[in-house]
PDB file of C-alpha atoms in Angstrom:
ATOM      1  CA  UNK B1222     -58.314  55.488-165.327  1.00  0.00           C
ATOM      2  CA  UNK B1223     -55.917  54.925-162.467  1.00  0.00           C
ATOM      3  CA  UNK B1224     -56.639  53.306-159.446  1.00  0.00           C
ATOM      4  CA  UNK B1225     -55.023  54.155-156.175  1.00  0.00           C
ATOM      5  CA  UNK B1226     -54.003  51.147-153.414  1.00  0.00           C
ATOM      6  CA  UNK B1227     -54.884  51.246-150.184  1.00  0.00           C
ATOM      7  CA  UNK B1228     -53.530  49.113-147.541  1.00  0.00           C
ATOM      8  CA  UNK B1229     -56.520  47.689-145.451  1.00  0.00           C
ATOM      9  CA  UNK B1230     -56.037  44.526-143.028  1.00  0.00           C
ATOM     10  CA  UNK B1231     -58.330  42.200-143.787  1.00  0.00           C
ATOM     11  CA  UNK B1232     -61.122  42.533-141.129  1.00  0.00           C
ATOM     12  CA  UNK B1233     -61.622  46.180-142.839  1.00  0.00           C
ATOM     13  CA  UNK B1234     -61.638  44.543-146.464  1.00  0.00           C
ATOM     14  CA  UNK B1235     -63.987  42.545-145.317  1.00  0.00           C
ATOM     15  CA  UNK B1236     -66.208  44.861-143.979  1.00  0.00           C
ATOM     16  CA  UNK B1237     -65.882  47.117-146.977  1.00  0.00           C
ATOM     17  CA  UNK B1238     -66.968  45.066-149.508  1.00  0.00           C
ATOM     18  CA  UNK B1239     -69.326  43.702-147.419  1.00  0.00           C
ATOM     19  CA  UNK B1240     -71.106  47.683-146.947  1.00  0.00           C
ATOM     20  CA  UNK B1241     -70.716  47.596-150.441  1.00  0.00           C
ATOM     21  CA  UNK B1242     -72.794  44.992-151.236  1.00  0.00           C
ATOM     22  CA  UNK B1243     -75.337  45.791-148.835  1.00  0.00           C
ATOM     23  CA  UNK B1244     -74.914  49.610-149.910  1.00  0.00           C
ATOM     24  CA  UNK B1245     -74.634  49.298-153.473  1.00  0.00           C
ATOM     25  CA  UNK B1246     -75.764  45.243-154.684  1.00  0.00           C
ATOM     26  CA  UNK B1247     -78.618  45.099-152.640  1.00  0.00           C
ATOM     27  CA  UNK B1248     -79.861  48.437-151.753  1.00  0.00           C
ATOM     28  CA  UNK B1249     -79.583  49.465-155.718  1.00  0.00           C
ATOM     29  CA  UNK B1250     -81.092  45.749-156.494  1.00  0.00           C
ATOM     30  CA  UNK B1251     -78.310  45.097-159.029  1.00  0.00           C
ATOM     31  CA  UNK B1252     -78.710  41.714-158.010  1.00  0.00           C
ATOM     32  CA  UNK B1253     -82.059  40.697-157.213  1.00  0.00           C
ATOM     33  CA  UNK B1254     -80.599  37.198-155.565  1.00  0.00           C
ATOM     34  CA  UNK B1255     -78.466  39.037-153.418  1.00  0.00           C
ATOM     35  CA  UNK B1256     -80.838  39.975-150.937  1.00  0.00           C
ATOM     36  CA  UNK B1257     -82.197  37.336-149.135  1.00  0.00           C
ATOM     37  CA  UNK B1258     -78.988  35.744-148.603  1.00  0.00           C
ATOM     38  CA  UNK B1259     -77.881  38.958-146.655  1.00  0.00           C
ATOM     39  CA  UNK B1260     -80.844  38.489-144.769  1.00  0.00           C
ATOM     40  CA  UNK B1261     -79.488  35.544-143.765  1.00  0.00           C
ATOM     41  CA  UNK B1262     -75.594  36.256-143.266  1.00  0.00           C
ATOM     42  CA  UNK B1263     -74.786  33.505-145.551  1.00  0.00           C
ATOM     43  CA  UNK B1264     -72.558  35.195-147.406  1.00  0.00           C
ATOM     44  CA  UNK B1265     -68.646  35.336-146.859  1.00  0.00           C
ATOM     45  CA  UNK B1266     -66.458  37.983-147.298  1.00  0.00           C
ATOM     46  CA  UNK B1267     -62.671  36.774-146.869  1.00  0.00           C
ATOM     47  CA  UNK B1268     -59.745  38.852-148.324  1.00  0.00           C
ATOM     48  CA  UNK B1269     -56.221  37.766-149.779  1.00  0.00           C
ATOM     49  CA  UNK B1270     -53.279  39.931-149.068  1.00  0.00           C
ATOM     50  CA  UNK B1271     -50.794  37.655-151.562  1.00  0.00           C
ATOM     51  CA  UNK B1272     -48.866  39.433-153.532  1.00  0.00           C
ATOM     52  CA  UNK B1273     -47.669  36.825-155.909  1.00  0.00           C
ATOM     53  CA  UNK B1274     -50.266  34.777-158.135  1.00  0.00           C
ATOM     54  CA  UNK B1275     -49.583  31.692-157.005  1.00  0.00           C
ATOM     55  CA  UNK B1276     -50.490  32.603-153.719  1.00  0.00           C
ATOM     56  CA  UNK B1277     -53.642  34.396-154.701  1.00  0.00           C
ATOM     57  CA  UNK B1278     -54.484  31.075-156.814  1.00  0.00           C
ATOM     58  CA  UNK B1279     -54.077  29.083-153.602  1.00  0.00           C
ATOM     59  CA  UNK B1280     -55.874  31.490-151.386  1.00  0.00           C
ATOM     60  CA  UNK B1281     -59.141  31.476-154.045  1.00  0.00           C
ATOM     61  CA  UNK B1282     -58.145  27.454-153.853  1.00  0.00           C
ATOM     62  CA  UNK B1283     -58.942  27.611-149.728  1.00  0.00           C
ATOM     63  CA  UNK B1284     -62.006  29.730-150.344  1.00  0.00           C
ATOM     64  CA  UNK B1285     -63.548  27.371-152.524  1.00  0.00           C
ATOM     65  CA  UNK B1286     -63.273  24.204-150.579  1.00  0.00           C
ATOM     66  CA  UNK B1287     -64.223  26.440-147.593  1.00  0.00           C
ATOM     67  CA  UNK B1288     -67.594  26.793-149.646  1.00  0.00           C
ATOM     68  CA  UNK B1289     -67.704  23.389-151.075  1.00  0.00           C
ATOM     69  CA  UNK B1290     -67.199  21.734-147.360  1.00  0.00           C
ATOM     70  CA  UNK B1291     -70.152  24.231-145.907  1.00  0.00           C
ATOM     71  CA  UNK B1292     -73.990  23.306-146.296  1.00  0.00           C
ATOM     72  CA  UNK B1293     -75.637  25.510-148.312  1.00  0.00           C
ATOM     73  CA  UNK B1294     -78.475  26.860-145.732  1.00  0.00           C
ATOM     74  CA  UNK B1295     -74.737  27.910-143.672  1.00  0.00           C
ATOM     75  CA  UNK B1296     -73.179  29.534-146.772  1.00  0.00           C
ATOM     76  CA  UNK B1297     -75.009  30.202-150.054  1.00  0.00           C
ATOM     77  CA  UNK B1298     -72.028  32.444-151.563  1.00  0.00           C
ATOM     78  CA  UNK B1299     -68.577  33.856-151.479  1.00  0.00           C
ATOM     79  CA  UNK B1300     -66.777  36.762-151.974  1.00  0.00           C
ATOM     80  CA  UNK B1301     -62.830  36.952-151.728  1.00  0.00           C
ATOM     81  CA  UNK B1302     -61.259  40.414-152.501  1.00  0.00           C
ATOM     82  CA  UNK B1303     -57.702  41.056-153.225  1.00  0.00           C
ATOM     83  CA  UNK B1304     -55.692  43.904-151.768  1.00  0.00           C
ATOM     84  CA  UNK B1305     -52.413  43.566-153.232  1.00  0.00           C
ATOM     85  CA  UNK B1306     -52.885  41.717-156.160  1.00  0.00           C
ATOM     86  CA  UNK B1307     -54.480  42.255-159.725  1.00  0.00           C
ATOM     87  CA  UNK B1308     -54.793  45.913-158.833  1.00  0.00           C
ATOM     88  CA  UNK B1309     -54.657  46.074-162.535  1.00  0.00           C
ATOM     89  CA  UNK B1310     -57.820  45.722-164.283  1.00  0.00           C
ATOM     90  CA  UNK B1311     -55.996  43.251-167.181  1.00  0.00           C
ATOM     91  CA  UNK B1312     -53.701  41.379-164.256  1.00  0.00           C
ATOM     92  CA  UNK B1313     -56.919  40.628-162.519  1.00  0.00           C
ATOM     93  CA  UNK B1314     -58.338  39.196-165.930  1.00  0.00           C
ATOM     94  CA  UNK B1315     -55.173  37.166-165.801  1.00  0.00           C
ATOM     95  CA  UNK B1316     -56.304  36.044-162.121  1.00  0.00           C
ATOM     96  CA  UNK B1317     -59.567  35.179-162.864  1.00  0.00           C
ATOM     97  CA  UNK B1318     -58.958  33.139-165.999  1.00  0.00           C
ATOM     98  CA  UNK B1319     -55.966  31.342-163.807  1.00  0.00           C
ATOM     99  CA  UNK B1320     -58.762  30.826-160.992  1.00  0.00           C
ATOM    100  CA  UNK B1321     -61.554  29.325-163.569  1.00  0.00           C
ATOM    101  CA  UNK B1322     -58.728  26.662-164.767  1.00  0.00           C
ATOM    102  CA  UNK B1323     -58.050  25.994-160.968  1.00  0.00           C
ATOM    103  CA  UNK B1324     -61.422  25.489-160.486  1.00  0.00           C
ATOM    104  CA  UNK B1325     -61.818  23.177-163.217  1.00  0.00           C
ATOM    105  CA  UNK B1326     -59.088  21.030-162.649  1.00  0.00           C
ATOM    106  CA  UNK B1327     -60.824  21.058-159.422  1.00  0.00           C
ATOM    107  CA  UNK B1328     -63.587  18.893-160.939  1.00  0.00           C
ATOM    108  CA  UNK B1329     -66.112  21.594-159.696  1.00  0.00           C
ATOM    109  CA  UNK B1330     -66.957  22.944-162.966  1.00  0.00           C
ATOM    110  CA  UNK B1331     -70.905  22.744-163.314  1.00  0.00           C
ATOM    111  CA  UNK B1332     -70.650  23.208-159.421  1.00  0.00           C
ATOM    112  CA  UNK B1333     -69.605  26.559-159.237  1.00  0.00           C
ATOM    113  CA  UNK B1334     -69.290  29.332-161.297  1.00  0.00           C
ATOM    114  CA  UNK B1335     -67.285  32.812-160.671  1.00  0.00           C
ATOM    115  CA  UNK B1336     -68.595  36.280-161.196  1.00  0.00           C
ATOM    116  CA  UNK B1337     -65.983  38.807-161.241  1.00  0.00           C
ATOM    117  CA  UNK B1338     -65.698  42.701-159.980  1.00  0.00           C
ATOM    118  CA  UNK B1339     -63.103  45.422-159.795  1.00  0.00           C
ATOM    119  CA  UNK B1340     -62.656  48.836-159.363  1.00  0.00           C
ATOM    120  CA  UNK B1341     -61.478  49.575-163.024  1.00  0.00           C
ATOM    121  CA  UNK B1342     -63.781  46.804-164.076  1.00  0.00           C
ATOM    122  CA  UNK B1343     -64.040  47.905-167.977  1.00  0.00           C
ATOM    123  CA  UNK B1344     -66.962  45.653-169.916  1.00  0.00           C
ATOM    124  CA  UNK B1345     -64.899  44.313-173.687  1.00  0.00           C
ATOM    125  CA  UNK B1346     -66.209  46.928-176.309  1.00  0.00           C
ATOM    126  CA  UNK B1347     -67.418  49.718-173.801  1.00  0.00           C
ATOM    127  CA  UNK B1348     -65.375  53.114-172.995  1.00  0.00           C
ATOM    128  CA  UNK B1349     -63.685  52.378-169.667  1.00  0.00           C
ATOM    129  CA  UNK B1350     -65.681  56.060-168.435  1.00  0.00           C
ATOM    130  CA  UNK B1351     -68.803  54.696-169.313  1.00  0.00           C
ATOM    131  CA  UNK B1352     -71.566  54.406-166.971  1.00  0.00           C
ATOM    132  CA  UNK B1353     -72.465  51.046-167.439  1.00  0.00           C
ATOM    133  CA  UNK B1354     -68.877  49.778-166.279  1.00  0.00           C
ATOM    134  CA  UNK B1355     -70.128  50.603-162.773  1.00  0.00           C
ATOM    135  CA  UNK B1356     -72.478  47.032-162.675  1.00  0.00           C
ATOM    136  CA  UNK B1357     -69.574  45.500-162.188  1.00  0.00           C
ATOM    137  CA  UNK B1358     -67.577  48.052-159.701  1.00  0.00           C
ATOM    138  CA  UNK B1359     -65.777  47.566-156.404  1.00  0.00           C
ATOM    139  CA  UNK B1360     -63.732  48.628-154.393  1.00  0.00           C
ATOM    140  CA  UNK B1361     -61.084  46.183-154.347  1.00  0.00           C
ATOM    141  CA  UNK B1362     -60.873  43.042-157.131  1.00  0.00           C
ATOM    142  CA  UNK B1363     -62.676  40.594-155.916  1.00  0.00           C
ATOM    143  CA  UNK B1364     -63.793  37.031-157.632  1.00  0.00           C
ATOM    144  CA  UNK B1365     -67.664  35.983-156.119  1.00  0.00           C
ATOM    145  CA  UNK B1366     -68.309  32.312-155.809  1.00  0.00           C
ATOM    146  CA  UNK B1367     -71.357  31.231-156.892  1.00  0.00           C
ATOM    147  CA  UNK B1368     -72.961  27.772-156.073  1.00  0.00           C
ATOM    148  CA  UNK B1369     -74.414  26.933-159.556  1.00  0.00           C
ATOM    149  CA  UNK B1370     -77.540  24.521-158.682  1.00  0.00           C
ATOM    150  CA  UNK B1371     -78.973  27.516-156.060  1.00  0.00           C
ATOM    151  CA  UNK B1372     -78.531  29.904-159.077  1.00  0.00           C
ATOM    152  CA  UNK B1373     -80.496  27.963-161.690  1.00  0.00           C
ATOM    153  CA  UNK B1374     -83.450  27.642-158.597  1.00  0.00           C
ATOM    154  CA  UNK B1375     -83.498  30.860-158.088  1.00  0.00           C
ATOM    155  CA  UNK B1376     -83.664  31.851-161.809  1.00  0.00           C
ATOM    156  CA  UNK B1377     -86.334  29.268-162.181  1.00  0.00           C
ATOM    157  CA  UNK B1378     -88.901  31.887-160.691  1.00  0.00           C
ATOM    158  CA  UNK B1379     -87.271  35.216-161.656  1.00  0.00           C
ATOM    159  CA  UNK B1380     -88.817  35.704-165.084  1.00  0.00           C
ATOM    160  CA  UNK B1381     -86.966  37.883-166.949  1.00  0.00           C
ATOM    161  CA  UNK B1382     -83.337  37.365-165.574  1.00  0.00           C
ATOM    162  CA  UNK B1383     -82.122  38.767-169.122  1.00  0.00           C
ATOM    163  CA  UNK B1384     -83.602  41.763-168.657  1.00  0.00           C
ATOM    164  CA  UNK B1385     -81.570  42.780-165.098  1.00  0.00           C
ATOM    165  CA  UNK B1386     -77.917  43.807-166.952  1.00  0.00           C
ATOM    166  CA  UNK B1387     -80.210  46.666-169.319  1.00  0.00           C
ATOM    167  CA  UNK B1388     -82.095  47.682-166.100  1.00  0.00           C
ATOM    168  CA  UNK B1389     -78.905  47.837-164.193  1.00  0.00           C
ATOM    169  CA  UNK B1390     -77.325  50.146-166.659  1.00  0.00           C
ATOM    170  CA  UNK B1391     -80.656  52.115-167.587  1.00  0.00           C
ATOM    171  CA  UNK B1392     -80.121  52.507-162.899  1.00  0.00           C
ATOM    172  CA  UNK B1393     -76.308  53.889-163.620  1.00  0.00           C
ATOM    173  CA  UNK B1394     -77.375  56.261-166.116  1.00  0.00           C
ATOM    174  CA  UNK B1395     -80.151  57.713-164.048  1.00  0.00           C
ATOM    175  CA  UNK B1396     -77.807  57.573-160.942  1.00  0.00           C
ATOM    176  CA  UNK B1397     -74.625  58.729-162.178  1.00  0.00           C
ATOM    177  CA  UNK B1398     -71.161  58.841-160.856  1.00  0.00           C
ATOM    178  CA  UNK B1399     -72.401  61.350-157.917  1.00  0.00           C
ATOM    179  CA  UNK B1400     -75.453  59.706-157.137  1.00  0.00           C
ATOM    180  CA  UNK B1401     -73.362  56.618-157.092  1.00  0.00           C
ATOM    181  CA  UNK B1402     -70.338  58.364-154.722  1.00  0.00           C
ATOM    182  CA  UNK B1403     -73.553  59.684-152.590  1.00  0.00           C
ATOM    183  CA  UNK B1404     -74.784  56.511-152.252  1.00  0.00           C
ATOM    184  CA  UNK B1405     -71.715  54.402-150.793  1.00  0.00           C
ATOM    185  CA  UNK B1406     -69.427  57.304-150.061  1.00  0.00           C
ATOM    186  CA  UNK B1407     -66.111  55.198-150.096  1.00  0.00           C
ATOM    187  CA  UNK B1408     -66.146  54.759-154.023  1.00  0.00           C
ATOM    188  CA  UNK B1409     -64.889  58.701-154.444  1.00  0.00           C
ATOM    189  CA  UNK B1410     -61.186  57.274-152.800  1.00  0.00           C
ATOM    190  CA  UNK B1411     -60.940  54.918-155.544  1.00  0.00           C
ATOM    191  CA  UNK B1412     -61.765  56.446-158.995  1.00  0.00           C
ATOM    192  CA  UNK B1413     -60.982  59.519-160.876  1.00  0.00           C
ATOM    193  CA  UNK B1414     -64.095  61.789-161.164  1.00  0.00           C
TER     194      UNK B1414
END
């Protein structure tokens, strides 16, 4: 599957993945947390134009103390996309495994944890046309911050949290590409049909 680049600045990157969130996290219910902190605006959407790693490493880097120096009732969660790096499904593997170890050696394991999304995202074992890849499809690569105490709270009264990645693929197969495409018109720019 190839992926085409687009050049966006980063106010439209922004808003992009934000629609897609609201258009395609939220208003499918992929993410059941997701929600209520839309309600609220208290998530961020920030983009990195770096083209080299280290720059993209440092640009996660100012992201996360961003989050870290915020309260959490200001800014539950955050999502930083990548235009011109990791366009590559495996090179943004790369990223995110070089981001974890940043984060780490940040001493903020157990603090936060990352959740990862791409628009060739490709789930290890799974055809890279299947269906179910699209849980995890955006449309740019894009590492979510996640503050790990409000996750445990909020899984503390969702009672079958196992159960969402089977109901989100059981959604994708009913949906399909198209009904996907209808649903947040923008994806049909960035993969094949």
């Amino acid at each position: 599957m190839n992926i085409q680049k687009f050049s966006f600045p980063a106010e439209e990157a922004a808003t992009l993945t934000q629609q897609w969130v609201e258009s395609i996290v939220v208003g499918l219910n992929l993410c059941p947390f997701a929600a209520p902190e839309v309600r609220k605006r208290a998530i961020r959407f920030s983009v990195s134009h770096a083209t080299e790693l280290d720059v993209a490493i440092q640009d996660f880097l100012n992201e996360l103390q961003h989050i870290q120096n915020c309260k959490e009732s200001e800014l539950s969660t955050s999502l930083i996309s990548f235009t011109e790096t990791a366009i590559d499904f495996y090179s943004f593997l790369d990223l995110l495994d070089m981001c974890q170890d940043a984060l780490e050696d940040a001493g903020l394991d157990g603090v936060f944890q990352l959740a990862s999304f791409h628009p060739q995202y490709c789930f290890a074992g799974v055809d890279a046309d299947h269906i179910s890849n699209w849980t995890n499809r955006a449309p740019f690569p894009t590492i979510h911050i996640i503050r790990e105490g409000q996750m445990s709270r909020v899984l503390m009264h969702y009672k079958t949290p196992e159960e969402i990645p089977e109901r989100n693929i059981a959604l994708m197969e009913t949906l399909g590409r198209e009904g996907l495409i209808e649903r947040f018109p923008p994806l049909e720019k960035y993969f094949e049909k």
